């Protein structure tokens, strides 16, 4: 089943985000290589593809996991969670409709 993981960045966490990014991307690459990653990316804090020092407000990941517990465990072990980038994180089942 697919799960949406939504992380909301903590205020002032841009430096932590940048430091944890290589490890975060490596985990996403593993999901991608396994054919389980649907999409992933950050939400710029301003209306620009590169927000510069404004940073990001959070991230969205949609990926396949065997259960909600497995998705929650994966999310909790992510460097953005462990390094304090995310102030909150929500994991919920997701049903893809489009594109078909």
PDB file of C-alpha atoms in Angstrom:
ATOM      1  CA  UNK A   1       0.000   0.000   0.000  1.00  0.00           C
ATOM      2  CA  UNK A   2       1.043   3.588  -0.542  1.00  0.00           C
ATOM      3  CA  UNK A   3       1.614   6.005   2.340  1.00  0.00           C
ATOM      4  CA  UNK A   4       2.012   9.785   2.388  1.00  0.00           C
ATOM      5  CA  UNK A   5       4.660  11.080   4.754  1.00  0.00           C
ATOM      6  CA  UNK A   6       4.359  14.806   5.446  1.00  0.00           C
ATOM      7  CA  UNK A   7       7.036  16.495   7.508  1.00  0.00           C
ATOM      8  CA  UNK A   8       6.660  20.078   8.727  1.00  0.00           C
ATOM      9  CA  UNK A   9       9.997  21.824   9.251  1.00  0.00           C
ATOM     10  CA  UNK A  10      10.903  23.273  12.625  1.00  0.00           C
ATOM     11  CA  UNK A  11      11.555  27.026  12.644  1.00  0.00           C
ATOM     12  CA  UNK A  12      15.196  27.808  11.904  1.00  0.00           C
ATOM     13  CA  UNK A  13      16.013  24.272  10.753  1.00  0.00           C
ATOM     14  CA  UNK A  14      17.558  25.078   7.354  1.00  0.00           C
ATOM     15  CA  UNK A  15      21.146  24.401   8.488  1.00  0.00           C
ATOM     16  CA  UNK A  16      20.092  21.049   9.996  1.00  0.00           C
ATOM     17  CA  UNK A  17      18.193  20.223   6.795  1.00  0.00           C
ATOM     18  CA  UNK A  18      21.243  20.921   4.631  1.00  0.00           C
ATOM     19  CA  UNK A  19      23.522  18.881   6.901  1.00  0.00           C
ATOM     20  CA  UNK A  20      21.153  15.881   6.972  1.00  0.00           C
ATOM     21  CA  UNK A  21      20.234  16.045   3.273  1.00  0.00           C
ATOM     22  CA  UNK A  22      22.813  13.546   1.899  1.00  0.00           C
ATOM     23  CA  UNK A  23      21.697  10.813   4.314  1.00  0.00           C
ATOM     24  CA  UNK A  24      18.031  11.660   3.696  1.00  0.00           C
ATOM     25  CA  UNK A  25      18.506  11.419  -0.075  1.00  0.00           C
ATOM     26  CA  UNK A  26      20.343   8.103   0.265  1.00  0.00           C
ATOM     27  CA  UNK A  27      17.329   6.577   2.039  1.00  0.00           C
ATOM     28  CA  UNK A  28      15.024   7.905  -0.690  1.00  0.00           C
ATOM     29  CA  UNK A  29      17.347   6.467  -3.355  1.00  0.00           C
ATOM     30  CA  UNK A  30      17.036   3.054  -1.680  1.00  0.00           C
ATOM     31  CA  UNK A  31      13.230   3.283  -1.929  1.00  0.00           C
ATOM     32  CA  UNK A  32      13.538   4.383  -5.548  1.00  0.00           C
ATOM     33  CA  UNK A  33      15.912   1.539  -6.428  1.00  0.00           C
ATOM     34  CA  UNK A  34      13.434  -0.905  -4.878  1.00  0.00           C
ATOM     35  CA  UNK A  35      10.645   0.549  -7.062  1.00  0.00           C
ATOM     36  CA  UNK A  36       8.716   1.771  -4.019  1.00  0.00           C
ATOM     37  CA  UNK A  37       9.091   5.562  -4.305  1.00  0.00           C
ATOM     38  CA  UNK A  38       6.260   7.405  -6.089  1.00  0.00           C
ATOM     39  CA  UNK A  39       7.426  10.963  -5.406  1.00  0.00           C
ATOM     40  CA  UNK A  40       9.394  12.982  -2.910  1.00  0.00           C
ATOM     41  CA  UNK A  41      10.406  16.576  -2.486  1.00  0.00           C
ATOM     42  CA  UNK A  42      10.539  19.673  -0.320  1.00  0.00           C
ATOM     43  CA  UNK A  43       8.029  22.512  -0.019  1.00  0.00           C
ATOM     44  CA  UNK A  44       9.806  25.858  -0.466  1.00  0.00           C
ATOM     45  CA  UNK A  45       8.903  28.400   2.203  1.00  0.00           C
ATOM     46  CA  UNK A  46       8.370  31.027  -0.494  1.00  0.00           C
ATOM     47  CA  UNK A  47       6.939  30.899  -4.012  1.00  0.00           C
ATOM     48  CA  UNK A  48      10.220  30.001  -5.720  1.00  0.00           C
ATOM     49  CA  UNK A  49      11.890  26.744  -6.793  1.00  0.00           C
ATOM     50  CA  UNK A  50      15.053  27.802  -4.942  1.00  0.00           C
ATOM     51  CA  UNK A  51      13.996  29.623  -1.769  1.00  0.00           C
ATOM     52  CA  UNK A  52      17.558  30.473  -0.733  1.00  0.00           C
ATOM     53  CA  UNK A  53      17.805  31.527   2.929  1.00  0.00           C
ATOM     54  CA  UNK A  54      13.993  31.406   3.306  1.00  0.00           C
ATOM     55  CA  UNK A  55      14.401  27.634   3.321  1.00  0.00           C
ATOM     56  CA  UNK A  56      11.625  25.101   3.306  1.00  0.00           C
ATOM     57  CA  UNK A  57       8.389  24.583   5.188  1.00  0.00           C
ATOM     58  CA  UNK A  58       8.426  20.789   4.969  1.00  0.00           C
ATOM     59  CA  UNK A  59       8.568  17.758   2.704  1.00  0.00           C
ATOM     60  CA  UNK A  60       6.245  15.226   1.080  1.00  0.00           C
ATOM     61  CA  UNK A  61       7.090  11.595   0.372  1.00  0.00           C
ATOM     62  CA  UNK A  62       4.717   9.079  -1.190  1.00  0.00           C
ATOM     63  CA  UNK A  63       6.045   5.533  -1.135  1.00  0.00           C
ATOM     64  CA  UNK A  64       4.982   1.916  -0.854  1.00  0.00           C
ATOM     65  CA  UNK A  65       5.336   0.097   2.461  1.00  0.00           C
ATOM     66  CA  UNK A  66       3.985  -3.217   3.694  1.00  0.00           C
ATOM     67  CA  UNK A  67       2.003  -1.593   6.504  1.00  0.00           C
ATOM     68  CA  UNK A  68       1.302   1.663   8.311  1.00  0.00           C
ATOM     69  CA  UNK A  69       3.633   0.523  11.092  1.00  0.00           C
ATOM     70  CA  UNK A  70       6.431  -0.041   8.554  1.00  0.00           C
ATOM     71  CA  UNK A  71       5.864   3.402   7.004  1.00  0.00           C
ATOM     72  CA  UNK A  72       5.876   5.055  10.438  1.00  0.00           C
ATOM     73  CA  UNK A  73       9.064   3.228  11.437  1.00  0.00           C
ATOM     74  CA  UNK A  74      10.783   4.260   8.189  1.00  0.00           C
ATOM     75  CA  UNK A  75       9.727   7.887   8.685  1.00  0.00           C
ATOM     76  CA  UNK A  76      10.838   7.955  12.323  1.00  0.00           C
ATOM     77  CA  UNK A  77      14.304   6.691  11.317  1.00  0.00           C
ATOM     78  CA  UNK A  78      14.787   9.371   8.650  1.00  0.00           C
ATOM     79  CA  UNK A  79      17.618  11.841   9.299  1.00  0.00           C
ATOM     80  CA  UNK A  80      15.212  14.762   8.942  1.00  0.00           C
ATOM     81  CA  UNK A  81      13.320  13.353  11.922  1.00  0.00           C
ATOM     82  CA  UNK A  82      16.327  12.364  14.025  1.00  0.00           C
ATOM     83  CA  UNK A  83      18.255  15.594  13.354  1.00  0.00           C
ATOM     84  CA  UNK A  84      15.374  17.894  14.301  1.00  0.00           C
ATOM     85  CA  UNK A  85      14.535  19.183  10.824  1.00  0.00           C
ATOM     86  CA  UNK A  86      10.908  18.114  11.188  1.00  0.00           C
ATOM     87  CA  UNK A  87       8.888  19.571  14.056  1.00  0.00           C
ATOM     88  CA  UNK A  88       6.003  17.251  13.185  1.00  0.00           C
ATOM     89  CA  UNK A  89       5.521  14.311  10.877  1.00  0.00           C
ATOM     90  CA  UNK A  90       2.315  12.677   9.713  1.00  0.00           C
ATOM     91  CA  UNK A  91       2.108   9.271   8.054  1.00  0.00           C
ATOM     92  CA  UNK A  92      -1.162   8.125   6.544  1.00  0.00           C
ATOM     93  CA  UNK A  93      -2.419   5.675   3.929  1.00  0.00           C
ATOM     94  CA  UNK A  94      -2.630   7.135   0.433  1.00  0.00           C
ATOM     95  CA  UNK A  95      -4.610   5.961  -2.583  1.00  0.00           C
ATOM     96  CA  UNK A  96      -3.232   7.122  -5.913  1.00  0.00           C
ATOM     97  CA  UNK A  97      -5.915   7.924  -8.492  1.00  0.00           C
ATOM     98  CA  UNK A  98      -4.120  10.125 -11.038  1.00  0.00           C
ATOM     99  CA  UNK A  99      -2.180   9.872 -13.138  1.00  0.00           C
ATOM    100  CA  UNK A 100      -3.678   6.512 -13.981  1.00  0.00           C
TER     101      UNK A 100
END
